[in-house]
Amino acid sequence: MIRNYLKVAWRHLLKNPRFTMLNLTGLSTGLACTLLIYLWVHDEQSFDHFHRNDRQLFQVMENTTHEKGIETSAGTPALLAATLPATMPEVAYAAVSTPPNWFPKVQLLAGNKNGKAAGIFAGKDYLRVFTYPLLQGNNQQVLANKNGIVISAKLARELFLSPANAVGKSIIWQIDVNKKTSIVTGVFSEIPANSSTQFDFILPFDDFREIMKITSLEPQGPFLTYLVMKDGANIPAFNAKLSSFMTSLTKGATAPRQLFLQRYSDNYLYGNYENGVAAGGRISYVQLFSLIALFIIIIAGINFVNLSTAKASGRMKEMGIRKAIGANRATLVLQYLGESMLLTFLSLVVALIMVILFLPHFNQLTGKTLALSFNPTMVLAVLAITLLTGLLAGSYPALYLSGFSPLSVLKGKIPTATGQLMARKGLVIFQFTLSVLFMVAVITVYRQIAYVQSKSPGYDKDNIVYFDVEGKVAGNTPAFLAALKRIPGVVNASGMVGNVLGAPGMGYTWKGRGRVETILCRPFMVNYDMIETLGMEMAAGRPFSRDFGTDNTKIIFNEAAIKAMGIEDPVGKVIEFNGEQLEIAGVVKNFHFQSLHEAIKPLFMRLDMQNSTVMVKIKAGQTKTVLSRLEAFYNACNPGFTFDCKFLDDDYQAQYVAEKRVAALSKYFTALAVLISCLGLFGLATFTADTRRKEISIRKVLGATVTNVVMMLSREFFRAVAVAIVIGLPLAWYCMDYWLHSFAYHIRLGVDVFLLVGVVMLLITLLTVSVQAIRAAMENPVKSLKME
């Protein structure tokens, strides 16, 4: 019987090639989009879950209360991890590390081979806390010796040809003025791509403590602390103990600091906090694209339902005969569901081919290396999506067709189709409502990104290159900067610790307004001429200058800091800041050192002659020539070190890479959603023209023009799309206004966007419907009437 059902279903599909192709194209496109999004979502959700201790692995976070609320950060004291296992029995293992972005390119020398690699300093139990399997060495011992170094298999092959050859060999590394030789004690396998932390080597944290002269459990610190909790540990109770422990360290502080645990694998997707409470993060994009996938597959399913029910009248006699010879309704439902499943699985085959063809481009758009691997999870997910789509799309047509009375159908009494027409119109309205929403979203996202790219950050980011201070330069930065300024094409040069962008604020105490207060400030430790090099403007006072003798006891705040502290006429005033008596030399105008998602926060600048980064302003139009001069000069000053510079503008744009990817993906998915909707509209227009052929012929004989016929056939579709526009535009405004408010600085949603989308949707409808309407109107009426 099943064989017979499949044979009948196949014949039916071949008998109606136009509708089969429309359904096949719509369903396969919808399934391909859904599968691509599933691969992306699955990859995002897999981040950091590969660690063996995943369920018990936590990161220590901190809430700091300040004048405007609560600030959450991951920065903890350097020795917190070493202290907790001895004082807290709930802790199985603890490890500290430096943030991965601190040392992204460290110069390494092994024999006659050198290179640059990203590294971290980490506590001795780091490789017991995290699962980075060792190819060589013991995870309990490799970081116990402060003279050791653990490297990746890739780095081992680059420096020593193989991991086995690396153990026991020496590597010379240099960070700023610190240069040391370490012995390779272990080699770890490649870190998975779905790890949020990426590095090439690990140095013992005891080595970092010695360099930085960290000897006590100071309450302030930007270091990362990770804990593996014992089974059954009460996390809320442990959080209370942690906070009490921190309070004991910060007695007398006016701002309470509360420590708490966040599951490590949750940080990737849930990394944003607002006023001390978790407020999403990348999970919002996962939810967004999951919703887009759901909507696209619904749009494709609606096409199937509409086209199937529209063709129902052509199969009513077949259904009547089957019922008359004994077929019951359940049998007919199974037959029509079988046809639906057959078409759905054919669509799946086409969709898989489409995914394979488009996956390289999709990877390029998303910045990932996704692969269509047919593992059990993937196969089950694909089959589930396909079966669900086939059942949902085919159930309504099956129930609709099998519900007619055979006697009425065989007598030629076709049941009223009012309900069917209303259902089809409702589904068309739903399709185009989603299309309107997608289209407004794409335009809004693109406009916001254009605004972000064109808005001045408050400093001159163009033609600024920067590179790390290394080798001999680290010991004589002032002389190096002075020589840089003499290179033709160099406008100015200066140095600083770290970079302009990205770093969050830290808590600093200051004595003012009759009490000791804590203010969250981003520290800028800069050399002379940094304000001039970056083209920043002073709101009051002056920048650091050699003309005034030493400026070591001077400080410069931005406008946001002065406003937060409530200081009037600040220039020249002496304040107690972080335990020092400092004179305010000037106030720099606000500039964006974080993305436009964030409001400009307080910052201060201090003079520091020991820099980790050199900033160079190049004369416009001479970039290539000046870069070659800089490279030659750098190589002459620093033999054995590679000149590796970046553009500050590239870093600024990189802050919005997620939004750019969302915009690019949304553009494609919107185009496909509109295409699928138009395929359904085209099929319905075709069906309408076929069923009203006799009426059209009579109207033409009686004098109706082609325009009259086209308007008659298009009117109901225009009404449905117009209703979709009326529903979709307010919904789109609400959604995009909510999204824009995730930026502290954003565009306004103008009426022009909604007018543009409305006109475009009407034009698309006109083009889609008019093709079939004009063809029907141009047909010879005599031919149609003869057929009747």
PDB file of C-alpha atoms in Angstrom, residues 481-689:
ATOM      1  CA  LEU A 481      60.016  58.493  19.748  1.00  0.00           C
ATOM      2  CA  ALA A 482      62.189  61.541  19.126  1.00  0.00           C
ATOM      3  CA  ALA A 483      63.863  59.777  16.205  1.00  0.00           C
ATOM      4  CA  LEU A 484      60.500  58.657  14.803  1.00  0.00           C
ATOM      5  CA  LYS A 485      59.313  62.253  14.568  1.00  0.00           C
ATOM      6  CA  ARG A 486      62.250  63.083  12.297  1.00  0.00           C
ATOM      7  CA  ILE A 487      61.191  60.533   9.651  1.00  0.00           C
ATOM      8  CA  PRO A 488      59.729  62.333   6.596  1.00  0.00           C
ATOM      9  CA  GLY A 489      55.945  61.906   6.473  1.00  0.00           C
ATOM     10  CA  VAL A 490      55.557  61.332  10.241  1.00  0.00           C
ATOM     11  CA  VAL A 491      53.339  64.077  11.670  1.00  0.00           C
ATOM     12  CA  ASN A 492      53.714  63.090  15.319  1.00  0.00           C
ATOM     13  CA  ALA A 493      54.455  60.116  17.559  1.00  0.00           C
ATOM     14  CA  SER A 494      53.908  59.124  21.165  1.00  0.00           C
ATOM     15  CA  GLY A 495      53.559  56.104  23.409  1.00  0.00           C
ATOM     16  CA  MET A 496      51.131  54.669  25.929  1.00  0.00           C
ATOM     17  CA  VAL A 497      50.407  51.574  27.989  1.00  0.00           C
ATOM     18  CA  GLY A 498      47.939  49.365  26.132  1.00  0.00           C
ATOM     19  CA  ASN A 499      45.681  50.772  23.443  1.00  0.00           C
ATOM     20  CA  VAL A 500      43.105  53.514  23.020  1.00  0.00           C
ATOM     21  CA  LEU A 501      40.156  51.167  22.618  1.00  0.00           C
ATOM     22  CA  GLY A 502      38.407  48.463  24.546  1.00  0.00           C
ATOM     23  CA  ALA A 503      39.655  48.439  28.133  1.00  0.00           C
ATOM     24  CA  PRO A 504      36.959  48.948  30.813  1.00  0.00           C
ATOM     25  CA  GLY A 505      37.231  51.197  33.839  1.00  0.00           C
ATOM     26  CA  MET A 506      38.547  50.296  37.283  1.00  0.00           C
ATOM     27  CA  GLY A 507      37.641  51.586  40.708  1.00  0.00           C
ATOM     28  CA  TYR A 508      39.749  54.483  42.018  1.00  0.00           C
ATOM     29  CA  THR A 509      39.282  56.335  45.301  1.00  0.00           C
ATOM     30  CA  TRP A 510      39.391  60.107  45.588  1.00  0.00           C
ATOM     31  CA  LYS A 511      38.792  62.465  48.458  1.00  0.00           C
ATOM     32  CA  GLY A 512      36.269  65.136  47.661  1.00  0.00           C
ATOM     33  CA  ARG A 513      32.889  66.505  48.659  1.00  0.00           C
ATOM     34  CA  GLY A 514      33.834  65.854  52.290  1.00  0.00           C
ATOM     35  CA  ARG A 515      34.209  62.082  51.963  1.00  0.00           C
ATOM     36  CA  VAL A 516      36.200  59.324  50.256  1.00  0.00           C
ATOM     37  CA  GLU A 517      34.446  58.171  47.091  1.00  0.00           C
ATOM     38  CA  THR A 518      35.068  55.523  44.484  1.00  0.00           C
ATOM     39  CA  ILE A 519      34.898  56.405  40.812  1.00  0.00           C
ATOM     40  CA  LEU A 520      35.206  53.953  37.927  1.00  0.00           C
ATOM     41  CA  CYS A 521      37.837  55.344  35.565  1.00  0.00           C
ATOM     42  CA  ARG A 522      39.713  54.085  32.547  1.00  0.00           C
ATOM     43  CA  PRO A 523      43.426  54.796  33.132  1.00  0.00           C
ATOM     44  CA  PHE A 524      45.415  56.212  30.207  1.00  0.00           C
ATOM     45  CA  MET A 525      49.134  56.012  30.977  1.00  0.00           C
ATOM     46  CA  VAL A 526      50.569  58.145  28.177  1.00  0.00           C
ATOM     47  CA  ASN A 527      53.800  59.787  27.073  1.00  0.00           C
ATOM     48  CA  TYR A 528      54.219  63.370  26.004  1.00  0.00           C
ATOM     49  CA  ASP A 529      52.406  64.364  22.767  1.00  0.00           C
ATOM     50  CA  MET A 530      49.758  61.611  22.939  1.00  0.00           C
ATOM     51  CA  ILE A 531      46.861  64.081  23.001  1.00  0.00           C
ATOM     52  CA  GLU A 532      48.389  65.952  20.047  1.00  0.00           C
ATOM     53  CA  THR A 533      49.128  62.738  18.097  1.00  0.00           C
ATOM     54  CA  LEU A 534      45.530  61.534  18.399  1.00  0.00           C
ATOM     55  CA  GLY A 535      44.099  64.979  17.659  1.00  0.00           C
ATOM     56  CA  MET A 536      42.143  65.185  20.923  1.00  0.00           C
ATOM     57  CA  GLU A 537      40.814  68.539  22.052  1.00  0.00           C
ATOM     58  CA  MET A 538      41.194  70.137  25.460  1.00  0.00           C
ATOM     59  CA  ALA A 539      38.047  71.466  27.124  1.00  0.00           C
ATOM     60  CA  ALA A 540      40.149  73.320  29.682  1.00  0.00           C
ATOM     61  CA  GLY A 541      43.769  73.544  30.798  1.00  0.00           C
ATOM     62  CA  ARG A 542      46.655  71.980  28.909  1.00  0.00           C
ATOM     63  CA  PRO A 543      48.037  68.579  27.854  1.00  0.00           C
ATOM     64  CA  PHE A 544      51.251  67.166  29.299  1.00  0.00           C
ATOM     65  CA  SER A 545      54.198  69.294  28.173  1.00  0.00           C
ATOM     66  CA  ARG A 546      57.973  69.340  28.590  1.00  0.00           C
ATOM     67  CA  ASP A 547      57.787  73.135  28.867  1.00  0.00           C
ATOM     68  CA  PHE A 548      56.450  72.933  32.424  1.00  0.00           C
ATOM     69  CA  GLY A 549      59.147  70.773  33.941  1.00  0.00           C
ATOM     70  CA  THR A 550      57.964  67.491  35.416  1.00  0.00           C
ATOM     71  CA  ASP A 551      54.315  66.575  34.991  1.00  0.00           C
ATOM     72  CA  ASN A 552      54.548  63.403  37.088  1.00  0.00           C
ATOM     73  CA  THR A 553      52.327  64.915  39.780  1.00  0.00           C
ATOM     74  CA  LYS A 554      49.767  66.178  37.256  1.00  0.00           C
ATOM     75  CA  ILE A 555      46.598  64.457  36.082  1.00  0.00           C
ATOM     76  CA  ILE A 556      44.205  65.070  33.195  1.00  0.00           C
ATOM     77  CA  PHE A 557      40.551  64.002  33.357  1.00  0.00           C
ATOM     78  CA  ASN A 558      37.917  63.843  30.652  1.00  0.00           C
ATOM     79  CA  GLU A 559      34.686  65.817  30.905  1.00  0.00           C
ATOM     80  CA  ALA A 560      32.751  62.728  32.043  1.00  0.00           C
ATOM     81  CA  ALA A 561      35.090  62.258  35.036  1.00  0.00           C
ATOM     82  CA  ILE A 562      34.855  65.911  36.075  1.00  0.00           C
ATOM     83  CA  LYS A 563      31.052  65.719  35.854  1.00  0.00           C
ATOM     84  CA  ALA A 564      30.955  62.484  37.894  1.00  0.00           C
ATOM     85  CA  MET A 565      33.177  63.983  40.598  1.00  0.00           C
ATOM     86  CA  GLY A 566      31.289  67.286  40.592  1.00  0.00           C
ATOM     87  CA  ILE A 567      34.414  69.460  40.496  1.00  0.00           C
ATOM     88  CA  GLU A 568      33.909  73.084  39.440  1.00  0.00           C
ATOM     89  CA  ASP A 569      36.774  75.032  37.816  1.00  0.00           C
ATOM     90  CA  PRO A 570      38.997  71.930  38.016  1.00  0.00           C
ATOM     91  CA  VAL A 571      42.193  73.237  36.362  1.00  0.00           C
ATOM     92  CA  GLY A 572      44.877  73.891  38.963  1.00  0.00           C
ATOM     93  CA  LYS A 573      43.048  72.181  41.832  1.00  0.00           C
ATOM     94  CA  VAL A 574      44.929  69.594  43.896  1.00  0.00           C
ATOM     95  CA  ILE A 575      42.963  66.457  44.801  1.00  0.00           C
ATOM     96  CA  GLU A 576      43.764  63.245  46.627  1.00  0.00           C
ATOM     97  CA  PHE A 577      43.355  60.563  43.967  1.00  0.00           C
ATOM     98  CA  ASN A 578      44.085  56.906  44.678  1.00  0.00           C
ATOM     99  CA  GLY A 579      46.250  57.897  47.661  1.00  0.00           C
ATOM    100  CA  GLU A 580      48.286  60.560  45.818  1.00  0.00           C
ATOM    101  CA  GLN A 581      48.154  64.348  45.888  1.00  0.00           C
ATOM    102  CA  LEU A 582      47.732  65.345  42.215  1.00  0.00           C
ATOM    103  CA  GLU A 583      47.137  68.630  40.460  1.00  0.00           C
ATOM    104  CA  ILE A 584      44.577  68.735  37.641  1.00  0.00           C
ATOM    105  CA  ALA A 585      46.528  70.052  34.645  1.00  0.00           C
ATOM    106  CA  GLY A 586      43.635  69.951  32.189  1.00  0.00           C
ATOM    107  CA  VAL A 587      40.348  68.475  31.054  1.00  0.00           C
ATOM    108  CA  VAL A 588      40.226  66.649  27.714  1.00  0.00           C
ATOM    109  CA  LYS A 589      36.992  66.656  25.747  1.00  0.00           C
ATOM    110  CA  ASN A 590      35.015  63.423  25.838  1.00  0.00           C
ATOM    111  CA  PHE A 591      36.022  60.797  23.284  1.00  0.00           C
ATOM    112  CA  HIS A 592      34.911  57.217  22.673  1.00  0.00           C
ATOM    113  CA  PHE A 593      37.371  54.654  24.038  1.00  0.00           C
ATOM    114  CA  GLN A 594      34.647  51.984  23.894  1.00  0.00           C
ATOM    115  CA  SER A 595      32.069  51.197  21.209  1.00  0.00           C
ATOM    116  CA  LEU A 596      28.993  53.349  20.687  1.00  0.00           C
ATOM    117  CA  HIS A 597      27.026  50.726  22.601  1.00  0.00           C
ATOM    118  CA  GLU A 598      28.451  52.390  25.710  1.00  0.00           C
ATOM    119  CA  ALA A 599      28.027  55.937  26.972  1.00  0.00           C
ATOM    120  CA  ILE A 600      31.323  57.794  27.393  1.00  0.00           C
ATOM    121  CA  LYS A 601      32.685  56.919  30.827  1.00  0.00           C
ATOM    122  CA  PRO A 602      35.205  58.727  33.086  1.00  0.00           C
ATOM    123  CA  LEU A 603      38.910  58.445  32.348  1.00  0.00           C
ATOM    124  CA  PHE A 604      42.139  60.014  33.535  1.00  0.00           C
ATOM    125  CA  MET A 605      45.580  60.415  31.981  1.00  0.00           C
ATOM    126  CA  ARG A 606      48.905  60.180  33.785  1.00  0.00           C
ATOM    127  CA  LEU A 607      52.352  60.770  32.383  1.00  0.00           C
ATOM    128  CA  ASP A 608      54.316  57.532  31.917  1.00  0.00           C
ATOM    129  CA  MET A 609      57.612  57.285  30.026  1.00  0.00           C
ATOM    130  CA  GLN A 610      57.608  53.453  30.014  1.00  0.00           C
ATOM    131  CA  ASN A 611      55.225  52.495  27.224  1.00  0.00           C
ATOM    132  CA  SER A 612      54.067  49.227  25.691  1.00  0.00           C
ATOM    133  CA  THR A 613      52.624  50.750  22.508  1.00  0.00           C
ATOM    134  CA  VAL A 614      53.863  53.382  20.064  1.00  0.00           C
ATOM    135  CA  MET A 615      51.332  55.531  18.176  1.00  0.00           C
ATOM    136  CA  VAL A 616      52.415  57.238  14.966  1.00  0.00           C
ATOM    137  CA  LYS A 617      50.458  59.834  12.991  1.00  0.00           C
ATOM    138  CA  ILE A 618      51.228  59.609   9.260  1.00  0.00           C
ATOM    139  CA  LYS A 619      50.712  62.390   6.750  1.00  0.00           C
ATOM    140  CA  ALA A 620      47.615  61.690   4.614  1.00  0.00           C
ATOM    141  CA  GLY A 621      48.354  60.251   1.183  1.00  0.00           C
ATOM    142  CA  GLN A 622      51.815  58.978   2.127  1.00  0.00           C
ATOM    143  CA  THR A 623      50.872  55.829   4.028  1.00  0.00           C
ATOM    144  CA  LYS A 624      52.695  53.261   1.890  1.00  0.00           C
ATOM    145  CA  THR A 625      55.899  55.293   1.619  1.00  0.00           C
ATOM    146  CA  VAL A 626      56.024  56.213   5.294  1.00  0.00           C
ATOM    147  CA  LEU A 627      55.288  52.639   6.420  1.00  0.00           C
ATOM    148  CA  SER A 628      58.298  51.385   4.440  1.00  0.00           C
ATOM    149  CA  ARG A 629      60.451  54.057   6.112  1.00  0.00           C
ATOM    150  CA  LEU A 630      59.113  53.117   9.538  1.00  0.00           C
ATOM    151  CA  GLU A 631      59.860  49.455   8.905  1.00  0.00           C
ATOM    152  CA  ALA A 632      63.428  50.181   7.792  1.00  0.00           C
ATOM    153  CA  PHE A 633      64.015  52.410  10.823  1.00  0.00           C
ATOM    154  CA  TYR A 634      62.480  49.867  13.213  1.00  0.00           C
ATOM    155  CA  ASN A 635      64.580  47.005  11.820  1.00  0.00           C
ATOM    156  CA  ALA A 636      67.724  49.107  12.174  1.00  0.00           C
ATOM    157  CA  CYS A 637      66.870  49.925  15.821  1.00  0.00           C
ATOM    158  CA  ASN A 638      65.587  46.480  16.705  1.00  0.00           C
ATOM    159  CA  PRO A 639      67.454  43.758  14.789  1.00  0.00           C
ATOM    160  CA  GLY A 640      65.837  40.336  15.115  1.00  0.00           C
ATOM    161  CA  PHE A 641      62.362  41.768  15.748  1.00  0.00           C
ATOM    162  CA  THR A 642      59.632  41.902  13.106  1.00  0.00           C
ATOM    163  CA  PHE A 643      57.926  45.223  12.406  1.00  0.00           C
ATOM    164  CA  ASP A 644      54.245  44.464  12.852  1.00  0.00           C
ATOM    165  CA  CYS A 645      51.931  47.470  12.854  1.00  0.00           C
ATOM    166  CA  LYS A 646      48.174  47.960  12.864  1.00  0.00           C
ATOM    167  CA  PHE A 647      45.880  50.802  11.931  1.00  0.00           C
ATOM    168  CA  LEU A 648      43.834  52.358  14.711  1.00  0.00           C
ATOM    169  CA  ASP A 649      40.903  52.793  12.320  1.00  0.00           C
ATOM    170  CA  ASP A 650      40.808  49.007  11.764  1.00  0.00           C
ATOM    171  CA  ASP A 651      40.506  48.471  15.512  1.00  0.00           C
ATOM    172  CA  TYR A 652      37.698  50.995  15.676  1.00  0.00           C
ATOM    173  CA  GLN A 653      35.787  49.196  12.923  1.00  0.00           C
ATOM    174  CA  ALA A 654      36.466  45.805  14.540  1.00  0.00           C
ATOM    175  CA  GLN A 655      34.284  46.839  17.492  1.00  0.00           C
ATOM    176  CA  TYR A 656      31.272  46.480  15.202  1.00  0.00           C
ATOM    177  CA  VAL A 657      32.174  43.255  13.415  1.00  0.00           C
ATOM    178  CA  ALA A 658      29.199  41.464  15.029  1.00  0.00           C
ATOM    179  CA  GLU A 659      26.778  44.138  13.776  1.00  0.00           C
ATOM    180  CA  LYS A 660      28.319  44.010  10.290  1.00  0.00           C
ATOM    181  CA  ARG A 661      27.905  40.240  10.156  1.00  0.00           C
ATOM    182  CA  VAL A 662      24.327  40.529  11.380  1.00  0.00           C
ATOM    183  CA  ALA A 663      23.660  43.116   8.668  1.00  0.00           C
ATOM    184  CA  ALA A 664      25.201  40.951   5.933  1.00  0.00           C
ATOM    185  CA  LEU A 665      23.370  37.799   7.034  1.00  0.00           C
ATOM    186  CA  SER A 666      20.097  39.660   7.504  1.00  0.00           C
ATOM    187  CA  LYS A 667      20.393  41.055   3.984  1.00  0.00           C
ATOM    188  CA  TYR A 668      20.609  37.581   2.473  1.00  0.00           C
ATOM    189  CA  PHE A 669      17.934  36.051   4.685  1.00  0.00           C
ATOM    190  CA  THR A 670      15.571  38.952   4.000  1.00  0.00           C
ATOM    191  CA  ALA A 671      16.070  38.564   0.253  1.00  0.00           C
ATOM    192  CA  LEU A 672      15.307  34.846   0.547  1.00  0.00           C
ATOM    193  CA  ALA A 673      12.242  35.450   2.736  1.00  0.00           C
ATOM    194  CA  VAL A 674      10.872  37.921   0.180  1.00  0.00           C
ATOM    195  CA  LEU A 675      11.730  35.502  -2.664  1.00  0.00           C
ATOM    196  CA  ILE A 676       9.898  32.625  -0.967  1.00  0.00           C
ATOM    197  CA  SER A 677       6.885  34.851  -0.305  1.00  0.00           C
ATOM    198  CA  CYS A 678       6.872  35.964  -3.933  1.00  0.00           C
ATOM    199  CA  LEU A 679       7.024  32.360  -5.136  1.00  0.00           C
ATOM    200  CA  GLY A 680       3.868  31.643  -3.183  1.00  0.00           C
ATOM    201  CA  LEU A 681       2.218  34.790  -4.482  1.00  0.00           C
ATOM    202  CA  PHE A 682       3.222  33.858  -8.031  1.00  0.00           C
ATOM    203  CA  GLY A 683       1.718  30.382  -7.600  1.00  0.00           C
ATOM    204  CA  LEU A 684      -1.541  31.757  -6.220  1.00  0.00           C
ATOM    205  CA  ALA A 685      -1.736  34.317  -9.031  1.00  0.00           C
ATOM    206  CA  THR A 686      -1.205  31.530 -11.551  1.00  0.00           C
ATOM    207  CA  PHE A 687      -3.903  29.409  -9.959  1.00  0.00           C
ATOM    208  CA  THR A 688      -6.344  32.353  -9.804  1.00  0.00           C
ATOM    209  CA  ALA A 689      -5.765  33.151 -13.468  1.00  0.00           C
TER     210      ALA A 689
END
